XYZ file of C-alpha atoms in Angstrom:
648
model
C 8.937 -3.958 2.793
C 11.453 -4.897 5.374
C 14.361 -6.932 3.160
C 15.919 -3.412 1.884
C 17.475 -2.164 4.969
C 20.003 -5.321 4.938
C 21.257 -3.982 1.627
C 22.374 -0.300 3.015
C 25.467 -1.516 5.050
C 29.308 -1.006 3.282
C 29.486 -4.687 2.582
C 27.971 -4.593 -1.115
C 30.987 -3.578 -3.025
C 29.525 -0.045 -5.065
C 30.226 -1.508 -8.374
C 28.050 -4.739 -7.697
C 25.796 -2.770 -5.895
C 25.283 -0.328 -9.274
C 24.792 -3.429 -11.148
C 22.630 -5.217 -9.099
C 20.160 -2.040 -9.483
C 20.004 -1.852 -13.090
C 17.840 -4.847 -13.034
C 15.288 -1.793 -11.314
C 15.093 -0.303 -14.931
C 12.531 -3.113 -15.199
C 9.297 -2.872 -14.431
C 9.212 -1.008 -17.576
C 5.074 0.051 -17.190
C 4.588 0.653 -20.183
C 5.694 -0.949 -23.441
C 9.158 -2.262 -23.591
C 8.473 -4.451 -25.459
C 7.707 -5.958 -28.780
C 6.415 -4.808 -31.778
C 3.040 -4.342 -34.251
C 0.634 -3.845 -37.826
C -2.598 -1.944 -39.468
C -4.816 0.267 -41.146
C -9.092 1.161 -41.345
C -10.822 4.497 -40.949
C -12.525 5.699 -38.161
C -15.739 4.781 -37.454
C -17.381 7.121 -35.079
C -20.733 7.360 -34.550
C -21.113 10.935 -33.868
C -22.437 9.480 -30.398
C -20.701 10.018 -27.192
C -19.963 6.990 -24.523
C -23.262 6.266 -22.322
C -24.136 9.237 -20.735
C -23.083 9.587 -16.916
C -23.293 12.940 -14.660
C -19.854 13.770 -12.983
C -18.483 14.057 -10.276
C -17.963 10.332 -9.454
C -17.485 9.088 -5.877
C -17.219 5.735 -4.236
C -20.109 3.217 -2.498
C -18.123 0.388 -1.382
C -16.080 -1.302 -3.425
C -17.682 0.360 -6.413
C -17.430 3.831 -8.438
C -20.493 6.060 -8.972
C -21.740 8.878 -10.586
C -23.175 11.555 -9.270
C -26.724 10.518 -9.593
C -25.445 6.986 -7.667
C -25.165 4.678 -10.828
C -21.847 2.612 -11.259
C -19.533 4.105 -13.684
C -17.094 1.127 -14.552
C -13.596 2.640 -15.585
C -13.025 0.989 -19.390
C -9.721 2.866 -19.571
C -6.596 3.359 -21.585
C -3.020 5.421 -20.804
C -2.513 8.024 -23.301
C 1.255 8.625 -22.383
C 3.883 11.134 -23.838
C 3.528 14.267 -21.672
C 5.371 12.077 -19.144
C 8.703 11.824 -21.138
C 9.514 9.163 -24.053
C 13.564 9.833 -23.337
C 15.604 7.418 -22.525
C 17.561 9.312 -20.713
C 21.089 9.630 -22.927
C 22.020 11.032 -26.249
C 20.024 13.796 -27.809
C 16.278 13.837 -27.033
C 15.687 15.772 -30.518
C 16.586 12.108 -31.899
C 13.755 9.619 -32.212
C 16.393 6.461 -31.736
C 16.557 8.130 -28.623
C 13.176 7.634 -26.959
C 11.467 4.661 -25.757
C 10.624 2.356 -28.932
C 11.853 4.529 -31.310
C 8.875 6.827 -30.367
C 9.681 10.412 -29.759
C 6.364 12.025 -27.887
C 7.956 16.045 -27.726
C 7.322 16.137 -24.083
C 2.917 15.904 -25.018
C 0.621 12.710 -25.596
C 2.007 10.909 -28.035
C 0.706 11.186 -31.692
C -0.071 14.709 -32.151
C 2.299 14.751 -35.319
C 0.373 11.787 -36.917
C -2.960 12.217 -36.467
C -5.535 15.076 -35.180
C -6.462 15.451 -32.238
C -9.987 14.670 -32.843
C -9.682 11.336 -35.140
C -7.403 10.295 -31.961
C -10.134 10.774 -29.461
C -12.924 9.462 -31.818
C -10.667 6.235 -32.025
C -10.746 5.754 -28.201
C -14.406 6.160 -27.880
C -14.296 3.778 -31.692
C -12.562 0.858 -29.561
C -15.314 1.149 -25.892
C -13.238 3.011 -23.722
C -14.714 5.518 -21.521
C -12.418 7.196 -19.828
C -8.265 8.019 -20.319
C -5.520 8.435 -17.847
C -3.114 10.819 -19.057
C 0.249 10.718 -17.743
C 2.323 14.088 -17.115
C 5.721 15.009 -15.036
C 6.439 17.402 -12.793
C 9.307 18.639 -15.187
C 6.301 19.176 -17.759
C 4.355 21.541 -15.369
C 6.766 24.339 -15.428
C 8.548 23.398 -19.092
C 8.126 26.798 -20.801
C 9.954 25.489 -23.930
C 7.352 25.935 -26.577
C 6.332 22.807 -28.507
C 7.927 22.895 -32.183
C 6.004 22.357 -35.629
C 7.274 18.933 -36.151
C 5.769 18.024 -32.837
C 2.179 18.879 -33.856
C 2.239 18.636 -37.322
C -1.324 16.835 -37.520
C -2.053 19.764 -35.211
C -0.346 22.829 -36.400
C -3.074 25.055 -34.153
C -0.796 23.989 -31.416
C 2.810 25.144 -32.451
C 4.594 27.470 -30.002
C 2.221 26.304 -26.958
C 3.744 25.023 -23.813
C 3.739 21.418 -23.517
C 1.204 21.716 -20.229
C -0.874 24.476 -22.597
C -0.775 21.343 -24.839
C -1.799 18.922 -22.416
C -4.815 21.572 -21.666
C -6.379 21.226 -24.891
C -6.179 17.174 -24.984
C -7.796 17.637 -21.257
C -10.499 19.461 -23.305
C -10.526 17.557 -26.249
C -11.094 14.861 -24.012
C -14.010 15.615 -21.864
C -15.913 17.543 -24.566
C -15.738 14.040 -25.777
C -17.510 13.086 -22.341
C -14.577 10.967 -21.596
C -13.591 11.027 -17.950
C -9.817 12.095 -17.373
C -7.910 10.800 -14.408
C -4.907 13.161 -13.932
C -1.444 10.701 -13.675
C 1.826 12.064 -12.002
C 3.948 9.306 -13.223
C 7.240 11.001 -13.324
C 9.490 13.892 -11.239
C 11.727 14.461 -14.398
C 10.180 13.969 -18.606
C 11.873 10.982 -19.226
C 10.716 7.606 -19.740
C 9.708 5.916 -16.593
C 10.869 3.333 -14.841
C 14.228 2.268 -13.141
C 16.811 3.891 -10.958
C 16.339 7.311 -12.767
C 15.238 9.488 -10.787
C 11.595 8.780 -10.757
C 11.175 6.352 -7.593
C 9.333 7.850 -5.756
C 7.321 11.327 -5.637
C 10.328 12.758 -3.763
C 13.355 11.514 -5.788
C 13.976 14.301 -7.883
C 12.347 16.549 -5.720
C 10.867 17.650 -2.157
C 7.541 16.548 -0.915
C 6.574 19.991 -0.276
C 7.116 20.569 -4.109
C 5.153 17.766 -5.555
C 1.971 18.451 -3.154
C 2.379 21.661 -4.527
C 2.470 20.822 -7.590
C -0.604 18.213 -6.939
C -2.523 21.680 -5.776
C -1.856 23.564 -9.085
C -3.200 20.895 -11.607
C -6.446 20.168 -9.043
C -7.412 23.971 -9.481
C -6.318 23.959 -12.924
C -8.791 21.439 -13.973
C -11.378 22.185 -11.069
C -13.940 24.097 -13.517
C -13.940 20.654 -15.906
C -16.321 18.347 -14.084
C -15.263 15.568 -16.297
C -11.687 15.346 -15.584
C -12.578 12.871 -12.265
C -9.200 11.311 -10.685
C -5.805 12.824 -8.914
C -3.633 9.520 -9.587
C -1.032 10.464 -7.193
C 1.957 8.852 -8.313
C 3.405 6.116 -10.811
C 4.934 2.895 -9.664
C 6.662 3.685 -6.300
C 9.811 1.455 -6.086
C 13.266 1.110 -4.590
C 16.584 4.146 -5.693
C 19.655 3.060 -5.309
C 19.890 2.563 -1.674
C 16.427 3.137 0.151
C 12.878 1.002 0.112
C 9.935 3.307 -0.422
C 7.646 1.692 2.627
C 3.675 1.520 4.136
C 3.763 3.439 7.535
C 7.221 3.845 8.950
C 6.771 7.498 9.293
C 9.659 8.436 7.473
C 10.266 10.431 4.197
C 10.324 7.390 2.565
C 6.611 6.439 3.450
C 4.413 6.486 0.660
C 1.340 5.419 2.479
C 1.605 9.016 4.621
C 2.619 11.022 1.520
C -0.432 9.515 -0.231
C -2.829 10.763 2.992
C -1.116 14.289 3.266
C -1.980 14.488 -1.300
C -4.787 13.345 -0.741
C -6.392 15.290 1.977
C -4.864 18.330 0.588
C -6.111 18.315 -2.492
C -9.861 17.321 -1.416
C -9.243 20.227 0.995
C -7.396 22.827 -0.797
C -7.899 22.198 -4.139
C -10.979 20.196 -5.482
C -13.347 18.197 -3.061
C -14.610 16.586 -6.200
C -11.885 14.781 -7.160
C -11.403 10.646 -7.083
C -8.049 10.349 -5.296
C -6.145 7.261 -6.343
C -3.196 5.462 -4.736
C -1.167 2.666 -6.669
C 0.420 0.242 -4.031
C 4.294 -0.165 -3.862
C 5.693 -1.721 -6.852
C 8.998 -2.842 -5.674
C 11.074 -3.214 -2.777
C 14.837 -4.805 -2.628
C 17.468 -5.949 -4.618
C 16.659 -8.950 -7.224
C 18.980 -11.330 -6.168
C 18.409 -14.565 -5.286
C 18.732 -15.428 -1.645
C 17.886 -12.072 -0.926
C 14.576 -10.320 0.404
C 13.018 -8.872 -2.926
C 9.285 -8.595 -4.314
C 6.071 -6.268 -5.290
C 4.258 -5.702 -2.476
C 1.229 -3.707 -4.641
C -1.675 -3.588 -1.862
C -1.096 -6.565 -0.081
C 0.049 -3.572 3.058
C -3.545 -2.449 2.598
C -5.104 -4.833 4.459
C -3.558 -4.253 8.062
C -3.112 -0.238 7.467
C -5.369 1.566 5.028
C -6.254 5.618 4.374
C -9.120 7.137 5.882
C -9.546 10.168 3.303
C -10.968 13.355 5.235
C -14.070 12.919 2.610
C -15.350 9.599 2.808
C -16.084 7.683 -0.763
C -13.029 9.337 -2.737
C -10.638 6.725 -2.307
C -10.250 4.116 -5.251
C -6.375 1.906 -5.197
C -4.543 0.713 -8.218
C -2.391 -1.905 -9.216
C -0.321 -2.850 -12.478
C 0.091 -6.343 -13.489
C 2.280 -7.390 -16.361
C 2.852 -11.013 -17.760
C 6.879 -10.553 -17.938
C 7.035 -9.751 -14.145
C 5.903 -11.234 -11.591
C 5.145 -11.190 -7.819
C 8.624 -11.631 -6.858
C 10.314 -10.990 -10.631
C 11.579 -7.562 -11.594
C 11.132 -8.238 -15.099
C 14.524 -7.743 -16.129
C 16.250 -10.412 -17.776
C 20.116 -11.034 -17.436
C 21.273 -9.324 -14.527
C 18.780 -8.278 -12.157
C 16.564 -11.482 -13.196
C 15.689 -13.894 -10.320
C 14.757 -17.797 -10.163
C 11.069 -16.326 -9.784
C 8.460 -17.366 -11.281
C 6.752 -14.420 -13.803
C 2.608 -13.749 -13.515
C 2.697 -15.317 -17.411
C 4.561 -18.454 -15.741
C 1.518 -18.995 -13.548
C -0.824 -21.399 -14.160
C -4.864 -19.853 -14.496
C -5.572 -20.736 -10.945
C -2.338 -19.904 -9.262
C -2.298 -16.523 -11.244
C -5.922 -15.729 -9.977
C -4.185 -16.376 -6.391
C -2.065 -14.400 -6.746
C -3.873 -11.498 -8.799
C -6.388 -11.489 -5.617
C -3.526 -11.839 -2.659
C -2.130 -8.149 -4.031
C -4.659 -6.234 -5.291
C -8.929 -7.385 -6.308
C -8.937 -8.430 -2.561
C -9.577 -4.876 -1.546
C -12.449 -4.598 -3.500
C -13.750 -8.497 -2.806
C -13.604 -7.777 0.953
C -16.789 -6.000 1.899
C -17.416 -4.090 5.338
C -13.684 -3.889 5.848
C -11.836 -0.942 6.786
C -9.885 -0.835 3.610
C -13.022 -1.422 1.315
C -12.332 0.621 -2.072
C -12.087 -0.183 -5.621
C -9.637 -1.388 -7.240
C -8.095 0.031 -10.574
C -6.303 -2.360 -12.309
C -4.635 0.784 -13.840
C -1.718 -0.499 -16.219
C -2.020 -4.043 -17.714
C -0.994 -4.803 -21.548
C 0.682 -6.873 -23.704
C 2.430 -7.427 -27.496
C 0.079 -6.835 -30.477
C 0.735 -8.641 -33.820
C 4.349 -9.895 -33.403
C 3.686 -11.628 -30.050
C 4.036 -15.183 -30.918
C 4.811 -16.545 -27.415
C 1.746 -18.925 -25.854
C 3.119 -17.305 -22.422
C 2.230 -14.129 -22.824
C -0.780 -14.378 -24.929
C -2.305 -16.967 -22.462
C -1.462 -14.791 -19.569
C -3.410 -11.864 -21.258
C -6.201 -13.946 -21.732
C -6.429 -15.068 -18.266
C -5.760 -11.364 -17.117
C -9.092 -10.276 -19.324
C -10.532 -13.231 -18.067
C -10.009 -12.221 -13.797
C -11.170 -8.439 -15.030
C -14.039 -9.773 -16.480
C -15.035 -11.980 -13.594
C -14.330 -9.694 -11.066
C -16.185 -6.875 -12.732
C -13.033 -4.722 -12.195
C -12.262 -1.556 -13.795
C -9.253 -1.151 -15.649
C -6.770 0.468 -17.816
C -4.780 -0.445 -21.473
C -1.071 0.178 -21.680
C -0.672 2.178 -24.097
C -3.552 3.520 -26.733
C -1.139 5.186 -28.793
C 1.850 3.896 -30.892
C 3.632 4.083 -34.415
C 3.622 2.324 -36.966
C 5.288 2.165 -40.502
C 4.389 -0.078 -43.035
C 2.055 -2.037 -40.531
C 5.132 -2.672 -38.071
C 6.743 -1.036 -34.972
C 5.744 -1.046 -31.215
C 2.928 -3.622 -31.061
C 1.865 -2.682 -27.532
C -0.901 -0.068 -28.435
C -4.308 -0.621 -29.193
C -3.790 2.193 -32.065
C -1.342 2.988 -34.169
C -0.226 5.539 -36.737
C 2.524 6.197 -39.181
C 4.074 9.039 -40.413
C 1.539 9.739 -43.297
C -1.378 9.039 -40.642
C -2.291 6.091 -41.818
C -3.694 4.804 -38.210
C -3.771 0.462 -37.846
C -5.877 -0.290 -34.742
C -6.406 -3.488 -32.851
C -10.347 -4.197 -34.167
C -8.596 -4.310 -37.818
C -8.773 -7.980 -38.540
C -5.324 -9.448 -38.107
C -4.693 -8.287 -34.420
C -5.227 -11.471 -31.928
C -5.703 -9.526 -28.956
C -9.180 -8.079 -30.613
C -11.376 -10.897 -29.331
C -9.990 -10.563 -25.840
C -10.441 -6.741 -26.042
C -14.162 -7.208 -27.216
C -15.121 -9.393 -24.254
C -13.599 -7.134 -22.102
C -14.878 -3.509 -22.673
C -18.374 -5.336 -23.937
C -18.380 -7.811 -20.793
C -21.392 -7.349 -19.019
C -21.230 -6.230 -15.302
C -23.148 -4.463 -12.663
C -24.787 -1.142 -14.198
C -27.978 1.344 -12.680
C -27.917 2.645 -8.843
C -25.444 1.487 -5.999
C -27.359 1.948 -2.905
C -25.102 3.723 0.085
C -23.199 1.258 1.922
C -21.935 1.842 5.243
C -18.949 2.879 5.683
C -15.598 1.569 8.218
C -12.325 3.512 8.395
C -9.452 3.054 10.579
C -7.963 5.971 12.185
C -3.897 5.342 12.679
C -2.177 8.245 14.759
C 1.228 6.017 14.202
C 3.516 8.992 13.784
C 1.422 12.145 13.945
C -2.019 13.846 13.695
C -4.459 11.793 12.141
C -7.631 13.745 12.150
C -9.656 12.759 9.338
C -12.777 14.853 10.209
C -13.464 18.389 8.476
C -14.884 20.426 11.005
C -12.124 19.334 13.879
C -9.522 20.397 11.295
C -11.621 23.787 10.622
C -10.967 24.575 14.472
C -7.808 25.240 16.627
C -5.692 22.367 18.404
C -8.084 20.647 20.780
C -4.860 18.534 22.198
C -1.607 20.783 21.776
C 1.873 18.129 21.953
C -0.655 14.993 22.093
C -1.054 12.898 18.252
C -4.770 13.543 17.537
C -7.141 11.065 15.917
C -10.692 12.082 14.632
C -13.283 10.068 12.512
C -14.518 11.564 9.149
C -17.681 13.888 10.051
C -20.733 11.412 9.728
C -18.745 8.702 11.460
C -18.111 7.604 15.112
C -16.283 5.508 16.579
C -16.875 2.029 17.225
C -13.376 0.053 18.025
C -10.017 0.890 19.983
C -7.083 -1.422 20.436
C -5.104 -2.057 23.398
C -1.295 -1.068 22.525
C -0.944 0.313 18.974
C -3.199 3.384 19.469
C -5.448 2.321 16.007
C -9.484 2.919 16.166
C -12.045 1.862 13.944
C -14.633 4.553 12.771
C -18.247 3.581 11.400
C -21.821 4.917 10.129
C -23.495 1.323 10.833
C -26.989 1.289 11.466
C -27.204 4.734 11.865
C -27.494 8.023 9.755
C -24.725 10.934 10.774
C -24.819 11.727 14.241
C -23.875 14.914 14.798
C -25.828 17.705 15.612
C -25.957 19.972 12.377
C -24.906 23.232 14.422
C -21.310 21.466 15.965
C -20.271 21.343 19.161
C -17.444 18.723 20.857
C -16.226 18.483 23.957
C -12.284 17.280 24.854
C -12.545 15.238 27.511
C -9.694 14.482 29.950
C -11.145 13.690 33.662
C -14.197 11.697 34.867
C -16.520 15.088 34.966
C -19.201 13.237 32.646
C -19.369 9.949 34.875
C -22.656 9.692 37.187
C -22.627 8.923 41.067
C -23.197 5.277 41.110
C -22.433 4.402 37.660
C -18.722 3.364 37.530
C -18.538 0.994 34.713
C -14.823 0.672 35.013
C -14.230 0.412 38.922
C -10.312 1.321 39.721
C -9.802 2.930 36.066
C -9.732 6.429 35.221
C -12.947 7.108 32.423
C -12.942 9.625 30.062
C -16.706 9.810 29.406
C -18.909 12.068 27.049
C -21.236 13.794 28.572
C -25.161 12.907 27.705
C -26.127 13.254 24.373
C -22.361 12.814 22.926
C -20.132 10.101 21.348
C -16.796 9.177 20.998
C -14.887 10.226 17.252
C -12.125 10.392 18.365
C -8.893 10.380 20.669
C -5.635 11.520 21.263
C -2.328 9.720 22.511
C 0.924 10.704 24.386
C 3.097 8.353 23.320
C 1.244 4.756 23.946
C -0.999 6.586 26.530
C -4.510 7.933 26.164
C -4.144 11.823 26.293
C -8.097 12.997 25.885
C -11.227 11.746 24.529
C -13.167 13.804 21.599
C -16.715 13.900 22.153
C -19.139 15.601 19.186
C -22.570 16.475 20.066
C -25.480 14.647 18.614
C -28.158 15.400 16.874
C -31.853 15.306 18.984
C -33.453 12.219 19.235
C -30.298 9.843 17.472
C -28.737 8.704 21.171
C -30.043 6.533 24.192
C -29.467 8.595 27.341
C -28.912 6.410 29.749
C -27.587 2.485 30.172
C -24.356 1.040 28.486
C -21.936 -1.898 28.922
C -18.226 -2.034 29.241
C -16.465 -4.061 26.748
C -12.350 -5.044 27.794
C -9.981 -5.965 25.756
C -6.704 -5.409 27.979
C -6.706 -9.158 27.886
C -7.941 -10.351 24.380
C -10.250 -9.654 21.632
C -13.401 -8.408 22.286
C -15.460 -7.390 19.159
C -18.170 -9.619 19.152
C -19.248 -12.407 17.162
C -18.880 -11.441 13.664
C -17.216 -8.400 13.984
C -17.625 -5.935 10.878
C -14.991 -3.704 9.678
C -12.067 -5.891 9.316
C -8.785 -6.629 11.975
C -8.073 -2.348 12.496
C -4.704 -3.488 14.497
C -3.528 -6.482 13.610
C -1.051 -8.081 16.365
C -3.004 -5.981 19.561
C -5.673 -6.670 21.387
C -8.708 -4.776 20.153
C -12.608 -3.621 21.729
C -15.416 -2.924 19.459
C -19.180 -1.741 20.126
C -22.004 -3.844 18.822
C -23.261 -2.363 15.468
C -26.386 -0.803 16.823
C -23.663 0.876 20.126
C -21.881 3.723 20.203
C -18.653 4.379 22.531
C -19.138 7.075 25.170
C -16.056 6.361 26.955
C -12.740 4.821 27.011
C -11.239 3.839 30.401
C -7.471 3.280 31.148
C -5.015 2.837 34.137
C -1.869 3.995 35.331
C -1.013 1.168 37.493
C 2.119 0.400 37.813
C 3.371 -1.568 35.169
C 0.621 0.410 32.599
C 1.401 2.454 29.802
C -2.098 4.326 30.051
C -3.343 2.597 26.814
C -6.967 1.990 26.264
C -8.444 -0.886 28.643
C -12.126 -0.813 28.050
C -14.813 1.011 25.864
C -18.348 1.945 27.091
C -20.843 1.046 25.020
C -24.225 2.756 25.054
C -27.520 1.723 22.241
C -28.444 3.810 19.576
C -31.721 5.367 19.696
């Protein structure tokens, strides 16, 4: 995250510099690569996919319906409506699109086959669930689509391409697939490089693609199948900047991700899965100099606290031809890096769990969610190489042993005569003639099998409790509904608030991060509201100074702390919500410092909140009631102490 800002000085001639960045045209997500063969009918049964009752949420590191049973994501990528373009010469001609295959601006394939024998094939090969790609570009493309582009599916001639993309949303679901909604490009052209698709704000203003995030929510909010807002595709380096995880500046993804996010749970659909891919690249691939994919390794020291609790799910992509510190590209651009395919099975699984299946492996931490391995694929028929075929093994292998859920780059592809871009799982030529992967000469049909047939957890996922870290770094972060409902309760001061249900249960000394937990106890708060900003020592008894020659902000009786605000490093006001009857102790406490050193207990839950600082934490069966500082000379006001009080 860091190496890129040594690369924005004059002292990189332009033209190496432009050079140097082509090697960003790699990773190429999706199929740059080799080619394929085949032909059988459908099959379908006439059955949908196991039955399962949207909307689907999050317990932990797993997804669930809504009646609480795991729904494992067996996904593919459906692209086209996303752009096929290469991005010179005429897009009307097919040599000019990705592979030869020209998509018209919708999901590939709607010339060779109908709709219906397309989504009959998906549910034919175990998937149960599709994440459909679309641009920004496509949104508000009023071009209607021409014959030749739907010739399978001449119903559709002289529709929109996003009136298109409505009826495969449809087509879809009435299939009871589950659709997760992919922005993976600004402009419809294929993704990925130095093209004007790095980040959500490349081609574009923020304010125009959470806009834009609003307007497909509430298109799709009356479909209860279409589950996921995957927020954006791939974020990587432009020409000159780093996209980064918390600097506060407008090239922070992780706070563009939190502001989608919440906005769309808030203003558009609450029901809504809302999934964030980590970073995909950052610097220039050049030996010698700082380069890599940091994917979700940033998770683990500063993670989202969504203003609904269990909506968050991550993503990663993993690809055998790059690697953790390999673009991908080869010639210039490629580094002395080893690729994932280069690993061997052990150092791969390493690796695999140091950037992305930790998040889900780590239970009771902060940044608990699942993890959706979201792009992964490899080279059908014609891929002879023992690298990348072992590599997709092992890959199958890690999903299967994790019990991860997971996504196919690409479904769809041509063919003619049996041959063309091997990548998809199904293929069909011009006559519609489909070849698909279960067909009998396909070696990546075993692997498939075990994978989508692999047996994992199934039935009910009890509630699990639930730790979020609250990080007022830059601004507001007030992750609770109701405090957002209501006016300013700290005007000038950055305001942090805990997700209604949760309290908080940590602080750290310099940093200003808090930890926020349901542990041991049901939601607190009193069903009819009611808080309290606190910002003198009103609420502290006669004879009870638990912090003797510090200034305590202290709820009153029958209140806890969710949250805080800061004035720079300083402690500005506590935020004290009122309890329900019966839930909170009313006397008694302890004071637990940490101006000096950890103090979280022995065994701390909930995971290092502020990793570097000192850091306080109530036991699990506590709950803080105050936070004291000091403004000593030589103090910055932080937090000093917590007061810790029992649960009833």
């Amino acid at each position: 995250m860091e190496g890129a800002a040594a690369v924005r000085g004059s002292w990189v001639p332009k033209i190496a510099s432009a050079l140097l960045l082509l090697a960003l045209s790699v990773p190429v997500p999706a199929a740059a690569r080799p080619p394929d063969r085949t032909t059988a009918p459908v099959e379908d049964t006439g059955a949908p996919p196991a039955d399962w009752t949207p909307p689907l949420s999050t317990r932990g590191r797993w997804i669930v319906d809504a009646n609480g049973d795991r729904f494992r994501l067996r996904s593919g990528n459906w692209h086209g409506a996303s752009g096929t373009w290469n991005g010179s010469g005429s897009a009307d001609e097919d040599a000019n699109h990705h592979a030869g295959e020209n998509a018209h601006r919708i999901p590939l394939g709607l010339d060779r086959a109908p709709m219906a024998e397309i989504v009959a094939s998906f549910r034919e090969i175990g998937i149960n669930s599709v994440r459909l790609p679309f641009s920004n570009e496509m949104i508000r493309d009023t071009r209607p689509v021409t014959a030749d582009a739907v010739t399978a599916n001449p119903e559709l001639e002289g529709r929109t391409p996003l009136q298109v993309y409505d009826a495969v949303v449809r087509a879809l679901t009435d299939a009871h697939l589950a659709v997760i909604l992919n922005n993976h490009t600004n402009t419809t052209r294929w993704c990925c490089g130095v093209d004007g698709n790095e980040r959500w704000n490349a081609s574009q203003s923020a304010g125009s693609w959470e806009n834009d995030w609003l307007f497909m929510a509430r298109r799709y909010r009356d479909n209860p199948r279409v589950v996921g807002a995957d927020l954006y595709n791939e974020v990587r380096r432009s020409v000159w900047d780093d996209p980064n995880w918390g600097l506060g500046d407008r090239h922070d993804w992780f706070a563009a991700s939190q502001r989608a996010g919440d906005r769309i749970l808030t203003e558009a659909n609450p029901d809504l899965l809302i999934i964030v891919e980590g970073i995909n690249w950052t610097g220039l691939p050049v030996d010698g100099l700082p380069h890599g994919r940091p994917t979700l390794e940033p998770v683990r020291d500063l993670s989202h606290t969504l203003v609904d609790s269990g909506k968050l799910v991550h993503s990663a992509h993993f690809y055998g031809y790059t690697g953790p510190r390999h673009s991908g590209a080869t010639g210039i651009g490629e580094t002395s890096d080893p690729r994932y395919q280069d690993l061997t099975p052990a150092e791969l699984t390493d690796v695999l769990d140091r950037q992305a299946f930790y998040v889900a492996g780590d239970a009771d931490r902060h940044y608990t969610a699942p993890v959706w391995i979201s792009e992964f694929g490899v080279g059908g028929r014609e891929e002879t190489g023992a690298a990348p075929r072992a590599w997709f093994e092992n890959v199958v292998d890690h999903l299967i042993r994790t019990d991860a859920d997971f996504a196919y780059w690409p479904l769809v592809g041509w063919h003619e005569n049996r041959r063309g871009n091997g990548w998809a799982l199904l293929h069909w030529d011009a006559a519609g003639r489909r070849m698909a992967v279960h067909d009998g000469d396909d070696w990546r049909s075993d692997a498939w099998r075990r994978l989508v047939e692999a047996p994992g957890r199934t039935g009910h996922v009890p509630p699990v409790t639930e730790w979020a870290m609250l990080s007022p770094d830059h601004g507001d972060f007030v992750a609770s509904r109701r405090m957002r409902a209501l006016p300013d309760w700290d005007p000038g001061a950055r305001k942090a608030a805990c997700p209604d249900g949760l309290r908080l249960a940590g602080l750290s000394h310099t940093g200003n991060r808090g930890l926020c937990t349901d542990v041991r106890a049901a939601a607190l708060d009193d069903p009819g509201g009611g808080h309290e900003v606190v910002k003198d020592e009103r609420h502290v008894p006669p004879g009870r100074d638990w912090a003797s020659g510090y200034t305590k902000l202290q709820c009153a009786d029958g209140h806890f702390l969710a949250g805080y605000s800061v004035r720079g490093a300083a402690v500005s006001a506590a935020l004290c919500r009122k309890a329900a009857p019966g839930t909170l102790t009313g006397t008694g406490g302890r004071t637990v410092w940490f101006d000096r050193g950890d103090n979280r207990g022995t065994s701390p839950k909930g995971g290092d909140f502020a990793r570097g600082h000192h850091k306080g934490q109530c036991a699990d069966d506590e709950y803080a009631a105050g936070i004291a500082w000091t403004g000593r000379i030589g103090s910055s006001r932080t937090p000093d102490a917590l007061y810790c009080r029992p649960l009833s």
